[in-house]
Structure formats: structure tokens, C-alpha cells
Short mmCIF file of C-alpha atoms in Angstrom, two decimals:
data_model
loop_
_atom_site.label_atom_id
_atom_site.label_comp_id
_atom_site.label_asym_id
_atom_site.label_seq_id
_atom_site.Cartn_x
_atom_site.Cartn_y
_atom_site.Cartn_z
CA UNK A 114 52.23 30.50 -17.84
CA UNK A 115 53.97 28.90 -20.78
CA UNK A 116 55.80 30.33 -23.21
CA UNK A 117 56.00 33.72 -21.77
CA UNK A 118 52.65 33.75 -22.26
CA UNK A 119 49.65 34.46 -19.45
CA UNK A 120 46.43 32.60 -19.82
CA UNK A 121 44.49 34.98 -18.26
CA UNK A 122 45.99 38.09 -20.51
CA UNK A 123 44.86 35.86 -23.54
CA UNK A 124 41.37 35.43 -22.03
CA UNK A 125 41.02 38.98 -21.36
CA UNK A 126 42.19 40.18 -24.89
CA UNK A 127 39.45 37.79 -26.82
CA UNK A 128 36.56 38.28 -24.30
CA UNK A 129 35.55 34.53 -22.44
CA UNK A 130 36.42 33.59 -19.00
CA UNK A 131 40.05 32.35 -18.73
CA UNK A 132 38.32 29.22 -16.00
CA UNK A 133 35.46 28.64 -18.30
CA UNK A 134 37.29 24.87 -18.78
CA UNK A 135 36.55 24.13 -15.06
CA UNK A 136 32.84 24.06 -15.77
CA UNK A 137 31.18 21.11 -16.95
CA UNK A 138 29.02 23.12 -18.95
CA UNK A 139 31.83 25.63 -20.21
CA UNK A 140 31.26 26.64 -24.10
CA UNK A 141 33.61 28.89 -26.11
CA UNK A 142 32.53 30.07 -29.52
CA UNK A 143 33.86 29.00 -32.87
CA UNK A 144 35.22 32.33 -33.29
CA UNK A 145 36.46 32.75 -30.32
CA UNK A 146 38.38 29.31 -30.16
CA UNK A 147 40.16 30.20 -33.37
CA UNK A 148 40.95 33.58 -32.44
CA UNK A 149 42.67 32.19 -29.34
CA UNK A 150 44.54 29.78 -31.18
CA UNK A 151 45.41 31.99 -33.78
CA UNK A 152 46.76 34.44 -31.07
CA UNK A 153 48.65 32.15 -28.70
CA UNK A 154 50.31 30.92 -32.33
CA UNK A 155 51.52 34.17 -33.23
CA UNK A 156 52.41 35.59 -30.00
CA UNK A 157 54.56 32.31 -29.32
CA UNK A 158 55.87 32.29 -32.79
CA UNK A 159 55.13 28.50 -33.17
CA UNK A 160 52.72 27.98 -35.93
CA UNK A 161 53.50 24.32 -35.92
CA UNK A 162 53.22 23.12 -32.41
CA UNK A 163 49.45 22.51 -32.71
CA UNK A 164 50.61 19.45 -34.51
CA UNK A 165 52.15 17.66 -31.82
CA UNK A 166 49.58 18.52 -29.42
CA UNK A 167 47.04 17.34 -31.45
CA UNK A 168 48.70 14.26 -31.99
CA UNK A 169 49.51 12.97 -28.39
CA UNK A 170 45.96 13.67 -27.09
CA UNK A 171 45.43 10.91 -24.73
CA UNK A 172 42.44 8.24 -25.76
CA UNK A 173 39.42 10.03 -23.51
CA UNK A 174 40.33 13.38 -24.46
CA UNK A 175 37.86 13.74 -26.69
CA UNK A 176 35.35 12.16 -24.44
CA UNK A 177 32.53 9.84 -26.06
CA UNK A 178 33.69 10.27 -29.45
CA UNK A 179 36.99 8.74 -28.99
CA UNK A 180 35.41 5.44 -27.92
CA UNK A 181 32.44 5.28 -30.23
CA UNK A 182 35.21 5.70 -33.06
CA UNK A 183 37.86 2.97 -31.59
CA UNK A 184 35.55 0.62 -30.22
CA UNK A 185 33.50 0.00 -33.02
CA UNK A 186 33.02 -3.13 -34.50
CA UNK A 187 33.97 -2.48 -37.86
CA UNK A 188 36.64 0.44 -39.02
CA UNK A 189 34.07 1.65 -41.31
CA UNK A 190 31.38 2.03 -38.69
CA UNK A 191 34.29 3.92 -36.50
CA UNK A 192 34.70 6.42 -39.01
CA UNK A 193 31.18 6.93 -39.81
CA UNK A 194 30.24 7.09 -35.96
CA UNK A 195 33.26 10.00 -36.38
CA UNK A 196 31.19 12.07 -38.01
CA UNK A 197 27.74 11.00 -36.68
CA UNK A 198 28.93 12.09 -33.04
CA UNK A 199 30.64 14.95 -34.31
CA UNK A 200 28.87 17.15 -32.45
CA UNK A 201 29.59 15.63 -29.23
CA UNK A 202 32.88 18.02 -29.38
CA UNK A 203 32.14 20.66 -32.42
CA UNK A 204 29.31 22.42 -33.38
CA UNK A 205 30.45 24.59 -35.54
CA UNK A 206 32.24 22.90 -38.39
CA UNK A 207 30.37 20.46 -40.44
CA UNK A 208 31.99 16.51 -40.76
CA UNK A 209 30.92 13.99 -43.31
CA UNK A 210 32.42 10.61 -44.20
CA UNK A 211 31.67 8.82 -47.64
CA UNK A 212 33.09 5.61 -49.47
CA UNK A 213 33.87 6.44 -53.07
CA UNK A 214 36.95 5.13 -55.96
CA UNK A 215 38.50 3.14 -53.40
CA UNK A 216 38.71 5.55 -50.56
CA UNK A 217 37.25 6.07 -47.51
CA UNK A 218 36.77 10.28 -47.17
CA UNK A 219 36.14 12.55 -44.09
CA UNK A 220 35.80 15.62 -44.77
CA UNK A 221 35.35 18.99 -43.10
CA UNK A 222 33.01 21.80 -44.10
CA UNK A 223 34.20 25.06 -45.30
CA UNK A 224 35.82 27.27 -42.78
CA UNK A 225 35.83 30.38 -44.03
CA UNK A 226 33.59 32.14 -42.52
CA UNK A 227 35.52 32.01 -39.16
CA UNK A 228 38.26 34.05 -40.95
CA UNK A 229 42.15 33.07 -40.19
CA UNK A 230 41.66 29.05 -39.43
CA UNK A 231 45.01 27.67 -39.97
CA UNK A 232 45.49 26.65 -36.32
CA UNK A 233 41.37 24.63 -36.24
CA UNK A 234 42.17 22.91 -39.34
CA UNK A 235 45.77 21.36 -38.15
CA UNK A 236 44.40 20.67 -35.00
CA UNK A 237 41.26 18.77 -36.66
CA UNK A 238 43.15 16.98 -39.25
CA UNK A 239 45.75 16.19 -36.68
CA UNK A 240 44.03 14.31 -34.22
CA UNK A 241 41.20 13.26 -36.52
CA UNK A 242 43.70 11.47 -38.53
CA UNK A 243 46.46 10.66 -35.42
CA UNK A 244 43.10 8.87 -34.22
CA UNK A 245 42.39 6.92 -37.49
CA UNK A 246 46.27 5.67 -37.72
CA UNK A 247 45.60 3.29 -34.89
CA UNK A 248 42.66 1.70 -35.96
CA UNK A 249 44.73 -1.04 -38.04
CA UNK A 250 48.35 -1.70 -39.34
CA UNK A 251 47.53 -0.66 -42.98
CA UNK A 252 46.87 2.74 -42.21
CA UNK A 253 49.49 5.20 -41.52
CA UNK A 254 51.58 4.52 -44.37
CA UNK A 255 48.62 4.74 -46.88
CA UNK A 256 46.56 7.62 -45.41
CA UNK A 257 46.51 11.41 -47.28
CA UNK A 258 45.54 14.12 -44.99
CA UNK A 259 44.60 17.46 -47.11
CA UNK A 260 44.70 20.50 -45.13
CA UNK A 261 42.56 23.77 -46.27
CA UNK A 262 45.15 26.36 -44.82
CA UNK A 263 48.97 27.04 -46.13
CA UNK A 264 52.04 24.79 -44.88
CA UNK A 265 53.15 26.54 -41.25
CA UNK A 266 56.51 27.85 -40.89
CA UNK A 267 57.66 26.04 -37.76
CA UNK A 268 58.29 22.22 -37.62
CA UNK A 269 56.83 19.54 -35.07
CA UNK A 270 57.54 16.30 -35.06
CA UNK A 271 54.35 14.78 -36.47
CA UNK A 272 55.19 16.91 -39.56
CA UNK A 273 58.48 15.52 -39.82
CA UNK A 274 57.36 12.21 -39.80
CA UNK A 275 53.97 12.33 -42.21
CA UNK A 276 55.02 15.07 -44.40
CA UNK A 277 55.19 13.08 -47.70
CA UNK A 278 51.37 12.28 -46.86
CA UNK A 279 49.98 16.33 -46.22
CA UNK A 280 48.77 18.53 -48.93
CA UNK A 281 48.07 22.03 -47.52
CA UNK A 282 46.66 25.01 -49.63
CA UNK A 283 43.52 22.84 -50.23
CA UNK A 284 40.04 23.52 -50.54
CA UNK A 285 38.87 21.78 -48.10
CA UNK A 286 40.42 19.60 -45.39
CA UNK A 287 39.81 16.01 -45.87
CA UNK A 288 41.46 12.84 -44.65
CA UNK A 289 41.46 9.69 -47.11
CA UNK A 290 41.42 5.79 -45.50
CA UNK A 291 42.14 2.88 -47.83
CA UNK A 292 38.73 1.14 -48.30
CA UNK A 293 40.85 -2.00 -48.24
CA UNK A 294 40.61 -1.79 -44.36
CA UNK A 295 37.44 -0.51 -44.25
CA UNK A 296 35.68 -3.75 -43.18
CA UNK A 297 38.91 -4.75 -40.48
CA UNK A 298 38.14 -4.84 -36.62
CA UNK A 299 39.23 -1.98 -34.35
CA UNK A 300 42.23 -3.39 -32.12
CA UNK A 301 40.12 -1.98 -29.29
CA UNK A 302 36.91 -3.47 -30.82
CA UNK A 303 34.96 -4.79 -27.78
CA UNK A 304 30.65 -5.68 -28.51
CA UNK A 305 29.50 -4.99 -24.85
CA UNK A 306 31.53 -1.76 -24.58
CA UNK A 307 30.63 -0.30 -28.28
CA UNK A 308 26.79 -0.90 -26.91
CA UNK A 309 27.19 1.03 -24.03
CA UNK A 310 29.06 4.15 -25.41
CA UNK A 311 26.91 4.54 -28.32
CA UNK A 312 23.68 4.65 -26.58
CA UNK A 313 25.77 7.43 -24.66
CA UNK A 314 27.09 9.38 -27.32
CA UNK A 315 23.00 9.25 -28.55
CA UNK A 316 22.48 10.98 -24.98
CA UNK A 317 25.10 13.17 -25.47
CA UNK A 318 24.20 14.39 -28.50
CA UNK A 319 20.43 14.95 -27.60
CA UNK A 320 21.83 16.91 -24.74
CA UNK A 321 24.17 19.27 -26.75
CA UNK A 322 21.45 20.08 -29.06
CA UNK A 323 18.97 20.91 -26.41
CA UNK A 324 20.89 22.35 -24.02
CA UNK A 325 24.73 23.17 -24.28
CA UNK A 326 24.91 24.51 -27.86
CA UNK A 327 23.71 28.02 -28.43
CA UNK A 328 22.39 26.63 -31.92
CA UNK A 329 19.69 24.57 -30.06
CA UNK A 330 16.72 26.41 -29.82
CA UNK A 331 17.59 27.17 -33.36
CA UNK A 332 18.35 23.59 -34.46
CA UNK A 333 15.39 22.23 -32.85
CA UNK A 334 12.87 25.11 -34.37
CA UNK A 335 14.27 23.75 -37.82
CA UNK A 336 13.77 19.99 -36.97
CA UNK A 337 9.81 21.38 -36.35
CA UNK A 338 9.82 23.39 -39.58
CA UNK A 339 11.23 20.71 -41.91
CA UNK A 340 8.35 18.82 -41.61
CA UNK A 341 6.23 21.58 -42.49
CA UNK A 342 8.30 21.75 -46.00
CA UNK A 343 8.25 25.34 -45.73
CA UNK A 344 10.98 26.76 -44.08
CA UNK A 345 12.98 30.66 -43.88
CA UNK A 346 15.23 32.42 -42.17
CA UNK A 347 11.66 34.63 -41.47
CA UNK A 348 9.71 31.86 -40.17
CA UNK A 349 12.11 30.70 -37.98
CA UNK A 350 13.00 33.87 -36.50
CA UNK A 351 9.05 34.43 -36.08
CA UNK A 352 8.80 31.51 -34.23
CA UNK A 353 11.64 32.15 -31.74
CA UNK A 354 10.26 35.35 -31.31
CA UNK A 355 13.29 37.40 -32.28
CA UNK A 356 14.31 39.76 -35.24
CA UNK A 357 15.60 38.34 -38.42
CA UNK A 358 18.70 40.17 -37.95
CA UNK A 359 19.44 39.12 -34.13
CA UNK A 360 19.03 35.48 -35.45
CA UNK A 361 21.81 36.06 -38.73
CA UNK A 362 23.80 37.67 -35.52
CA UNK A 363 23.59 34.56 -33.62
CA UNK A 364 24.38 31.97 -36.50
CA UNK A 365 27.39 33.80 -37.40
CA UNK A 366 28.78 34.35 -34.04
CA UNK A 367 28.80 30.37 -34.28
CA UNK A 368 30.50 30.19 -37.49
CA UNK A 369 28.03 29.18 -39.95
CA UNK A 370 25.13 30.26 -41.77
CA UNK A 371 21.69 30.06 -41.73
CA UNK A 372 21.70 27.36 -45.06
CA UNK A 373 24.34 25.41 -43.16
CA UNK A 374 22.95 24.80 -40.53
CA UNK A 375 19.37 23.59 -42.19
CA UNK A 376 21.65 21.16 -44.35
CA UNK A 377 23.70 19.87 -41.37
CA UNK A 378 20.17 19.50 -39.82
CA UNK A 379 19.05 17.43 -42.13
CA UNK A 380 22.05 15.26 -42.17
CA UNK A 381 22.17 14.87 -38.59
CA UNK A 382 18.59 13.78 -38.65
CA UNK A 383 18.85 11.61 -41.75
CA UNK A 384 21.66 9.76 -40.08
CA UNK A 385 19.76 9.05 -37.11
CA UNK A 386 16.80 8.46 -38.93
CA UNK A 387 18.54 5.61 -41.21
CA UNK A 388 20.65 4.28 -38.57
CA UNK A 389 18.44 4.40 -35.40
CA UNK A 390 15.11 3.89 -36.77
CA UNK A 391 12.51 1.24 -38.62
CA UNK A 392 10.91 4.66 -40.18
CA UNK A 393 10.23 4.13 -44.53
CA UNK A 394 12.22 6.28 -46.80
CA UNK A 395 8.74 7.83 -47.86
CA UNK A 396 8.47 8.77 -43.58
CA UNK A 397 11.76 10.20 -43.70
CA UNK A 398 11.23 12.50 -46.68
CA UNK A 399 8.84 13.99 -45.12
CA UNK A 400 10.40 14.27 -42.03
CA UNK A 401 13.74 16.06 -43.74
CA UNK A 402 11.06 18.37 -45.49
CA UNK A 403 11.84 17.07 -48.92
CA UNK A 404 8.67 17.01 -51.01
CA UNK A 405 9.60 14.26 -53.18
CA UNK A 406 12.00 10.97 -52.25
CA UNK A 407 14.14 11.63 -55.37
CA UNK A 408 15.57 14.89 -54.11
CA UNK A 409 16.00 13.29 -50.56
CA UNK A 410 17.97 10.32 -52.51
CA UNK A 411 20.30 12.79 -54.36
CA UNK A 412 20.65 14.79 -51.00
CA UNK A 413 21.38 11.18 -49.25
CA UNK A 414 24.29 10.63 -52.18
CA UNK A 415 25.49 14.18 -51.41
CA UNK A 416 26.29 13.51 -47.73
CA UNK A 417 27.08 9.59 -47.62
CA UNK A 418 28.17 9.00 -51.10
CA UNK A 419 25.69 6.35 -52.06
CA UNK A 420 21.79 6.28 -52.19
CA UNK A 421 19.67 6.08 -48.52
CA UNK A 422 18.57 2.56 -49.08
CA UNK A 423 22.20 1.00 -49.36
CA UNK A 424 23.57 3.05 -46.89
CA UNK A 425 21.53 1.93 -44.46
CA UNK A 426 21.24 -1.50 -44.91
CA UNK A 427 25.59 -1.21 -44.55
CA UNK A 428 25.22 0.66 -41.40
CA UNK A 429 22.91 -1.81 -39.92
CA UNK A 430 24.88 -4.67 -41.34
CA UNK A 431 27.97 -3.60 -39.29
#
């Protein structure tokens, strides 16, 4: 019981196991998580409390995502890892990082499909920006935070301290870091530890996609069919031996769409191929289901803010 709220009662109302958090393989869908956060905020009448909760999460709370970001050889690599390995904590909302106009921008994908999601946006923006502020002394004063939700009615210590840097009611949730600090080495950077946690993160991504996420089998099928150059909800549902309607329901329950799932699968695979392999651009283009390298180049610019060759050179140099 906290703030007059009963956890078991809340879980029953929303429809999930109240002891899910005790299980290593516990999983809650994006829609139920959003419902849970909104329910608690409404019932407690403390819609800003999540800012302080998210900003004070201990290092390690976000598991491997924390370490692969904070121990990276440079701030830019750490920020790219935050987006690259986001799937270890979040399979519902896409996250991308790119550098342009003297800013590094961490952008969260659209969340409108999740319904009212104010608390989720607050939590994601605050948890991320709080982590990023520890990467360099130059970030706290220069950081800019845009949140795709209205301002809360309540107060929070995090808001009192950083309100001048936050803008609400924005089209997307985005965090801007000055490009001038991206080449700096984070205070917790440690090369030996980083090699270990990056390897663990890659293994975690494989396990997450293949086992823990309800979207795992769908993503695997999309991955396979991308190489054929022809993919549709009809071909994927047929390969999975389920109806198109059921496939749509599964995808919708995870707070995403078929088109977004294809885009995120392509982007995630592109990051892997460019960062972790020596495959040629032509080979990557084929594996991602693009008919021409120019189409792949345009997609990479949209994902990473630069052509694929330049992106590969920069991440490998780092």
C-alpha cells in the first residue's frame, strides 16, 4: 500500500499478474503499462511524481542499457548505444539518435497509438535526460527536453530544477545534447568493461527479440522476408499460419503498427550490419529488402542523420 493505493487491486483492475515483477521472464504489454501509469497518477492525484521517480533511478536499474551507455568510449557512442540497445528495456516505442545542426538528438517515436500516455512520456524523457546529464559537466546547463504531452498539474523537484529546459506539448519526445561534447569521454568510461557489456547487450538483444518479446516471432519472420524483397502483412501472417486480423491484434496490443515494425526491424538490422559486420553496402541493401542502394542510403539518412558509409566510419572510429 502506497499513497493509499493497493497494488493487487490496481493489477486486478488493469488485468495483469501483480507479482509479475518477481519473475525474470515477466513481461507487460505497452498498453497495460501505459494504463498502469495513468491509473496510478490519476488515483494518487500526483501526476508529476514520476519525474522524481525516473530521475533518481539508481545506475543499473535499466540493466545493461545503463552500462553500455555510461561506460562507452565517447559520449556519442554512449548515446547511440542508448538507441541501439533500447529494445532490452522497451519494445513498444522506437528510439533513434542522430547529429545535425550542432546538436545530438535522441528522438522517441510516436506514442499516439497507445492512447493517453503522459506518464510514459514523462518517465522516458526524464530517465534518459538524467542519465545523459551525468555524461559531461557541459550537458546539464545546455540540454533541451521536448515532451509530447501536456505539462503536469503537480510539482516535482526535477521540474523545479530543470523547467526552463523543458518544453511540453511537442510533436515528439526529443532530447537535445550539444554536439560540442559528443567526442568527450564519459566519467565512467572503461574500455575493458565496455567490451564485456557491449557483448552482453548484443546477446540480450538477440534473446529479447527471439524469446521474451511477444513480437519476437513476427520480427524474425519480417527479417526473413525482407531478404525476399517482397513483404506484406499477408505474407507474414501466412508464414506464421495465423489470420491477418489476429496478426494485427497482436501488433496493436504492443502499441505499434505493421509498417512501424518493418521500419524498426530494418533500422535495428542496419545498425547491427554497419556496426558489427564488414558486409558491403550492396549486401546490407539486399538483406534489408531494398531494391536499390540509393533507397537504403535515403533510409539511413533518415535513421542516423547521415549516409550509411559515413555512419559506419564514425561508429567504428569511435
